[in-house]
Tab-separated table of C-alpha atoms in Angstrom:
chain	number	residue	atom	x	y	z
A	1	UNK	CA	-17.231	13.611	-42.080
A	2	UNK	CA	-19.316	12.311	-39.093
A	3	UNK	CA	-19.491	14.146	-36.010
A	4	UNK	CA	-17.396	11.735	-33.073
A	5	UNK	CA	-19.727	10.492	-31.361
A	6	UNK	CA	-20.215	10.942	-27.299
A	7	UNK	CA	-18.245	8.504	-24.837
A	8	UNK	CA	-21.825	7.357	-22.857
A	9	UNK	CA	-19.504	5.361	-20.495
A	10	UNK	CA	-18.025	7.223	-17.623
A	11	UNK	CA	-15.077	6.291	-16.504
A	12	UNK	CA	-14.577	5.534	-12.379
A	13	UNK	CA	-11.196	4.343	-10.943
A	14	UNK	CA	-11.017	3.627	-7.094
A	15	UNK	CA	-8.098	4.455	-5.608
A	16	UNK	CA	-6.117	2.850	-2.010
A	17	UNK	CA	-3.273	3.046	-0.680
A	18	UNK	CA	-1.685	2.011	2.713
A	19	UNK	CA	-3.386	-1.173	2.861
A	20	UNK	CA	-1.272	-2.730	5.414
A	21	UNK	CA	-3.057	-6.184	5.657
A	22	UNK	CA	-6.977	-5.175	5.422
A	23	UNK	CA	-7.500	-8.198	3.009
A	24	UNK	CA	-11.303	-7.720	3.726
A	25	UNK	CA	-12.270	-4.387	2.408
A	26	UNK	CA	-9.517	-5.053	-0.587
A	27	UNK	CA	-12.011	-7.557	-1.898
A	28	UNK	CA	-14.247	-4.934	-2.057
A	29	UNK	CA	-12.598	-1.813	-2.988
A	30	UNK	CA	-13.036	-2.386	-6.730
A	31	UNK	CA	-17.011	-2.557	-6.414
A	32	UNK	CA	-18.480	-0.030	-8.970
A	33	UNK	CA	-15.574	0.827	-10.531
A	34	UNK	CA	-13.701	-0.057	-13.628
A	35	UNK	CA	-10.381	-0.390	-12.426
A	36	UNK	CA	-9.019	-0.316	-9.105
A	37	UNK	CA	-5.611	1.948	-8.036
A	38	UNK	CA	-3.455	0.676	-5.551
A	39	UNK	CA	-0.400	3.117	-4.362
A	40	UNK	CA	1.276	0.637	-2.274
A	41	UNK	CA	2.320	-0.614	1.450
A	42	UNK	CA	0.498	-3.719	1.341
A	43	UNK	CA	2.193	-5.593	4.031
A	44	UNK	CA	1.464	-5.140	7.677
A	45	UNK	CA	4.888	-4.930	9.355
A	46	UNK	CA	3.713	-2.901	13.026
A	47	UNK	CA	0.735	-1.312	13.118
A	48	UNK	CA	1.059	2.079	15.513
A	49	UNK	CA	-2.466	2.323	16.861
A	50	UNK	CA	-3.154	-1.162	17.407
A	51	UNK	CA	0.699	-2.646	18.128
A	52	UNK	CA	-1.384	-6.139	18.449
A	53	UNK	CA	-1.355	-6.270	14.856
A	54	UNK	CA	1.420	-7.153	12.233
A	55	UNK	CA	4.396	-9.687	11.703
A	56	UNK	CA	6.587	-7.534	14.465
A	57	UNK	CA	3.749	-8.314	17.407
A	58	UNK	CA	3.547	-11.922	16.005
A	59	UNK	CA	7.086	-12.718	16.460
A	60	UNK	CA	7.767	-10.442	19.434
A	61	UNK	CA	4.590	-10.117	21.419
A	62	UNK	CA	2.681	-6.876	22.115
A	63	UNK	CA	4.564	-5.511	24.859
A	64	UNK	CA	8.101	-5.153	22.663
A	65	UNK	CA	5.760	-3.692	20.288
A	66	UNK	CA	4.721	-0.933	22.446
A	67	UNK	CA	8.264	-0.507	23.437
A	68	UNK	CA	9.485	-0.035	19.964
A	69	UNK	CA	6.477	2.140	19.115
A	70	UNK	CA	7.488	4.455	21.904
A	71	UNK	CA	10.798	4.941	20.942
A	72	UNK	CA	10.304	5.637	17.168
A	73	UNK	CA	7.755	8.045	17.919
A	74	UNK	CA	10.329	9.926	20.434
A	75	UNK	CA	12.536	9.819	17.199
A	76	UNK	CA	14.783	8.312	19.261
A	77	UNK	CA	15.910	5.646	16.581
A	78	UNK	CA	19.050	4.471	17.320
A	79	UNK	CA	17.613	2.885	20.753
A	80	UNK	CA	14.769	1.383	18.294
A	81	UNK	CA	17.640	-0.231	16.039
A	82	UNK	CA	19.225	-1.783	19.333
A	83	UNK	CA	15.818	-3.736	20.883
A	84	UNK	CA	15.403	-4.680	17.644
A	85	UNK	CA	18.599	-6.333	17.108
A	86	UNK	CA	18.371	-7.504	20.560
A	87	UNK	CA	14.731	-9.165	19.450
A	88	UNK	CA	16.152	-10.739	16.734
A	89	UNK	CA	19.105	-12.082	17.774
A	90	UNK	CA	17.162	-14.200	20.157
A	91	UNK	CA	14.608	-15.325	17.353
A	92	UNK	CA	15.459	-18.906	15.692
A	93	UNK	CA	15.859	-18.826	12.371
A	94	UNK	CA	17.660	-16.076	9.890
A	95	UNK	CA	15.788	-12.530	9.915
A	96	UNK	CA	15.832	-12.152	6.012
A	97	UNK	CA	14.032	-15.605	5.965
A	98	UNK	CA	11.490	-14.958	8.658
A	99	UNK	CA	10.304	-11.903	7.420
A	100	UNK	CA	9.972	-13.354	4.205
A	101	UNK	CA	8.022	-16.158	5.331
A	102	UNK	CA	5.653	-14.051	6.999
A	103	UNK	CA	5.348	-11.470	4.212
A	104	UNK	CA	4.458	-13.915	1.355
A	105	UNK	CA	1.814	-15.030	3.720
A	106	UNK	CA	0.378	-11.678	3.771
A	107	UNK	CA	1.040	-10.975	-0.150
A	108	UNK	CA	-0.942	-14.391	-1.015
A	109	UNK	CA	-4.118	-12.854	0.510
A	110	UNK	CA	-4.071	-9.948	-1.117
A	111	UNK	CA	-3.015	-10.372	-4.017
A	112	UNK	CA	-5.522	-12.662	-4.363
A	113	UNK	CA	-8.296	-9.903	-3.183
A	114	UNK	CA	-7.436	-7.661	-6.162
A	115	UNK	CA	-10.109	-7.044	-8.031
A	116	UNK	CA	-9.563	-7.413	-12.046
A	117	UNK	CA	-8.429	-5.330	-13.947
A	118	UNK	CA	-6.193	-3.640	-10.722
A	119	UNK	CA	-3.033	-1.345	-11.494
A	120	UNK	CA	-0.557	-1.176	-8.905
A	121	UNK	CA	2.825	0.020	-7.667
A	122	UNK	CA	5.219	-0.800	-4.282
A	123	UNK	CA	5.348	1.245	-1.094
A	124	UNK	CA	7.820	1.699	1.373
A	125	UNK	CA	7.561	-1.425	3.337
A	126	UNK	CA	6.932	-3.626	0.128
A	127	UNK	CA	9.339	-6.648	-1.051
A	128	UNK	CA	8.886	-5.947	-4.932
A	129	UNK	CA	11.010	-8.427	-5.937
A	130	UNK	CA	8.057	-10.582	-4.455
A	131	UNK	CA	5.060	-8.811	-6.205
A	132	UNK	CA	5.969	-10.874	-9.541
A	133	UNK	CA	4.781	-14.045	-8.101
A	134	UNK	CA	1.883	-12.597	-6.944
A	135	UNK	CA	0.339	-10.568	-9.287
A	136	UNK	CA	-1.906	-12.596	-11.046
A	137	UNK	CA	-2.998	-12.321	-15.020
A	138	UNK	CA	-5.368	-9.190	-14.144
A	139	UNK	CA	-3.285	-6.985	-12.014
A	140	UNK	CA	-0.644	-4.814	-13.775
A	141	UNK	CA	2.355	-3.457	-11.444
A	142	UNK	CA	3.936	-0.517	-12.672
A	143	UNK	CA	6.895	2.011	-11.286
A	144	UNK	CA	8.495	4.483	-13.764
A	145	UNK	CA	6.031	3.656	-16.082
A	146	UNK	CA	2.090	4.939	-17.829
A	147	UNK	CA	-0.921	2.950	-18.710
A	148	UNK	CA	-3.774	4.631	-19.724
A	149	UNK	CA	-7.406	4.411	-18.582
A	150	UNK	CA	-10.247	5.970	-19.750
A	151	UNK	CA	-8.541	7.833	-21.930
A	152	UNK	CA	-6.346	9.448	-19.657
A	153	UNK	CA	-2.531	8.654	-18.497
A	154	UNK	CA	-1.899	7.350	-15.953
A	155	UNK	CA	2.043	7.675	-14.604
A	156	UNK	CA	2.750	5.036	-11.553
A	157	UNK	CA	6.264	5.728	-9.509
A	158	UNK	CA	6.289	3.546	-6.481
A	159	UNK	CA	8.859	3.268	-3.097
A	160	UNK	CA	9.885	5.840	-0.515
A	161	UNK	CA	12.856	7.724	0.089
A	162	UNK	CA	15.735	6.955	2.660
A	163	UNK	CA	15.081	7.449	6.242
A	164	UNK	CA	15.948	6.559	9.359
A	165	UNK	CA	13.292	3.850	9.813
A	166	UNK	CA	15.030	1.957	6.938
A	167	UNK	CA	12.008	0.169	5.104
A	168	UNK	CA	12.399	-2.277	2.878
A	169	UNK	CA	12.188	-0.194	-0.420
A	170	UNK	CA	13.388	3.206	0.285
A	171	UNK	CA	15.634	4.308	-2.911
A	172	UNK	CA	17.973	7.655	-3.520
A	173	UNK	CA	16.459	11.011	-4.390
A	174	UNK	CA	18.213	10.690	-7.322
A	175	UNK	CA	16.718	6.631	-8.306
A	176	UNK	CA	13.538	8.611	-7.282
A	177	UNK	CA	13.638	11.554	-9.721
A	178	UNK	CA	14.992	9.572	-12.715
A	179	UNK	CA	11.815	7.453	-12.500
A	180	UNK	CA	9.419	10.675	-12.542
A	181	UNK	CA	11.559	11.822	-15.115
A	182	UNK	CA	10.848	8.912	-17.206
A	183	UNK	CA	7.342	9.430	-16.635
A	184	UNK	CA	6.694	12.903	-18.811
A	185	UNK	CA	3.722	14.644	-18.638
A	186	UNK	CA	0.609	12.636	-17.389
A	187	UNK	CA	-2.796	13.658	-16.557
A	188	UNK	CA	-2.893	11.263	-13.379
A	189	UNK	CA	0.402	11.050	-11.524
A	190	UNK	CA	0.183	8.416	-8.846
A	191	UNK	CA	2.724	7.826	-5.861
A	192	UNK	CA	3.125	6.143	-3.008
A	193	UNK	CA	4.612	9.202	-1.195
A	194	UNK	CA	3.677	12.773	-1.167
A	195	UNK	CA	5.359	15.694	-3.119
A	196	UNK	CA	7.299	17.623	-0.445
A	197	UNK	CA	5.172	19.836	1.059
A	198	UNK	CA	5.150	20.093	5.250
A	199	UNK	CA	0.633	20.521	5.188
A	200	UNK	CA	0.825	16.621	2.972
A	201	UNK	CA	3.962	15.248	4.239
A	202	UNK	CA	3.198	15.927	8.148
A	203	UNK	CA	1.870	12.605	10.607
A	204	UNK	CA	-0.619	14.496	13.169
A	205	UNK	CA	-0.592	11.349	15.430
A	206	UNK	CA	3.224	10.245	14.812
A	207	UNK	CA	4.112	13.606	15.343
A	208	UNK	CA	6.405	14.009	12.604
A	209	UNK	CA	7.218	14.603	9.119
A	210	UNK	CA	7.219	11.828	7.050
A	211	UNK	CA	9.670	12.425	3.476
A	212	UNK	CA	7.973	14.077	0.487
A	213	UNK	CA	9.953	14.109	-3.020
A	214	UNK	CA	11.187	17.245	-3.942
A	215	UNK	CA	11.311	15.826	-7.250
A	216	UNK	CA	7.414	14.768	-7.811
A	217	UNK	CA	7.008	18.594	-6.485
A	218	UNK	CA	8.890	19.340	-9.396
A	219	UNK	CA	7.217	17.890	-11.535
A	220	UNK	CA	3.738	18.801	-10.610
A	221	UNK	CA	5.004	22.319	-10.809
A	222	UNK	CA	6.311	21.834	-14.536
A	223	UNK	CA	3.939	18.990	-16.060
A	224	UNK	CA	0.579	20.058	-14.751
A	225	UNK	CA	-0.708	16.752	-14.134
A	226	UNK	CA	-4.549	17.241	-13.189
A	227	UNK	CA	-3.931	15.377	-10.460
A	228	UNK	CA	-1.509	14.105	-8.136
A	229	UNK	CA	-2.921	11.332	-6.031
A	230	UNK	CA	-0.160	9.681	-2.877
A	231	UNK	CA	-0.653	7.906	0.264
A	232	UNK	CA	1.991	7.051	3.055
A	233	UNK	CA	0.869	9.600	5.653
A	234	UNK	CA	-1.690	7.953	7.265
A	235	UNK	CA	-3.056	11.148	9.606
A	236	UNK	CA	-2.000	14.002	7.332
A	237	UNK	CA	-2.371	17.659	8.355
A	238	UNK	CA	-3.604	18.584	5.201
A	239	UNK	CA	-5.852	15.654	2.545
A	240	UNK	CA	-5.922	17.686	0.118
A	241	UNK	CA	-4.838	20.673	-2.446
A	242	UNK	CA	-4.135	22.270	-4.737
A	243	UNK	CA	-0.372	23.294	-6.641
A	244	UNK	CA	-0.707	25.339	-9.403
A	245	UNK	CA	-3.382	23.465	-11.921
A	246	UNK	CA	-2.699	20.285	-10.074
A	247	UNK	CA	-5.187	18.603	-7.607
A	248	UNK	CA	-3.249	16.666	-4.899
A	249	UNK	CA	-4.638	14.391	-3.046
A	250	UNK	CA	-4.176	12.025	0.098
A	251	UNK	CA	-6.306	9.009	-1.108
A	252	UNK	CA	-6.546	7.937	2.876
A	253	UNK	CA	-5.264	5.326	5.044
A	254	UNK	CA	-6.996	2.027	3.613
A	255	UNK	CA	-6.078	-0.189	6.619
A	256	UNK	CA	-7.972	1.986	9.091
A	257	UNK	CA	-10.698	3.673	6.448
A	258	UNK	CA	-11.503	0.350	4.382
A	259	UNK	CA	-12.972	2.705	1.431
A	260	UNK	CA	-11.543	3.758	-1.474
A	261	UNK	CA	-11.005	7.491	-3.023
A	262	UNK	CA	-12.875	7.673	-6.124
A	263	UNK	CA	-12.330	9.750	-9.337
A	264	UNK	CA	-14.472	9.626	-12.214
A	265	UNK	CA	-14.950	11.510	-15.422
């Protein structure tokens, strides 16, 4: 029998996450890659160093930005919940719909920027329910479920877990775990959020800890996934290490970076 031959191709994947509205660099995230990654939060809701930017300051104005900014970064989010139901109840219009309006005007952009072939899943302040009208024939959204590339798996679990800043698509620990679960042993395990460690899961400009899974620690711990790749802090502590045989790694805040992580092999 005939030796295999040699794969001469190398395989690259580039890798975002947090893009939070930077339609710009999107377009050219995929360049020199094969396939681009995205890990989620695509929508631009508030953005907390420049609280010009987003659908809040747009409806608001900058000034009730910086007040609510102030207040969620005191943790002090019960006062937060009451300007903002103050805001909105003297907004025209139904909440549910304006935010909609505004978020499929974001989600038309960017979807649009992907480059193809792009495989994706939702974060925190994503409307996935949207995403299928969207995603056009060359990106592939996936969330409890593998694709492989390259020759390697590739397991996609997207979302956040409950908190008091009550994002659009924050699930149970327990919806949470059964979709790692699901997942089984990968060699590329790819989150929105980080596995729940305090170096990868702490905000060194929020001043707080955002929520890791317990669960995708788990599993890192057990499955041996040769990497672990997450975004959702956006000014982590720690970027990057390493559990057991597993790389982790904070891919970087996208809005703010505009340059992908790469992997390659």
């Amino acid at each position: 029998m005939a030796p295999t031959p040699a794969r001469n191709h190398r395989t690259r994947v580039h890798v975002v996450s947090d893009v939070h509205g930077n339609a710009r660099d999107l377009a050219r995230a995929g360049e020199g890659a094969d396939a681009l990654i995205c890990l989620g939060d695509l929508v631009l809701f508030l953005d907390y160093a420049d609280h010009s930017r987003g659908i809040f300051p747009d409806l608001f104005g900058v000034e009730n930005a910086d007040r609510i900014v102030a207040l969620r970064t005191a943790r002090r989010f019960e006062e937060a919940r009451v300007l903002g139901a103050e805001l909105w109840a003297g907004l025209q219009g139904e909440r549910a719909t304006v935010i909609e309006k505004a978020v499929r005007k974001q989600y038309a952009e960017l979807f649009a920027a992907f480059p193809t072939p792009t495989y994706a899943t939702y974060g925190n302040v994503d409307m996935p329910p949207l995403w299928r009208e969207y995603a056009g024939p060359g990106t592939t959204v996936l969330d409890g479920e593998r694709v492989e590339i390259g020759g390697r798996v590739f397991g996609f679990v997207g979302g956040g877990l409950r908190t008091p800043m009550r994002t659009p698509y924050e699930i149970s620990d327990e919806e949470y775990a059964a979709k790692i679960e699901a997942l089984g042993e990968v060699d590329v395990l790819c989150t929105h959020i980080p596995p729940e460690v305090p170096e990868l899961a702490y905000d060194t400009v929020a001043r707080r800890f955002e929520r890791g899974s317990r669960a995708l620690l788990d599993a890192i711990r057990h499955t041996r996934p040769r990497y672990s790749l997450f975004g959702h802090v956006h000014q982590p502590l720690v970027k990057r290490m390493r559990i057991g045989a597993t790389e982790c790694v904070n891919v970087g805040h996208f809005a703010s970076t505009g340059t992908p992580w790469a992997l390659e092999w």
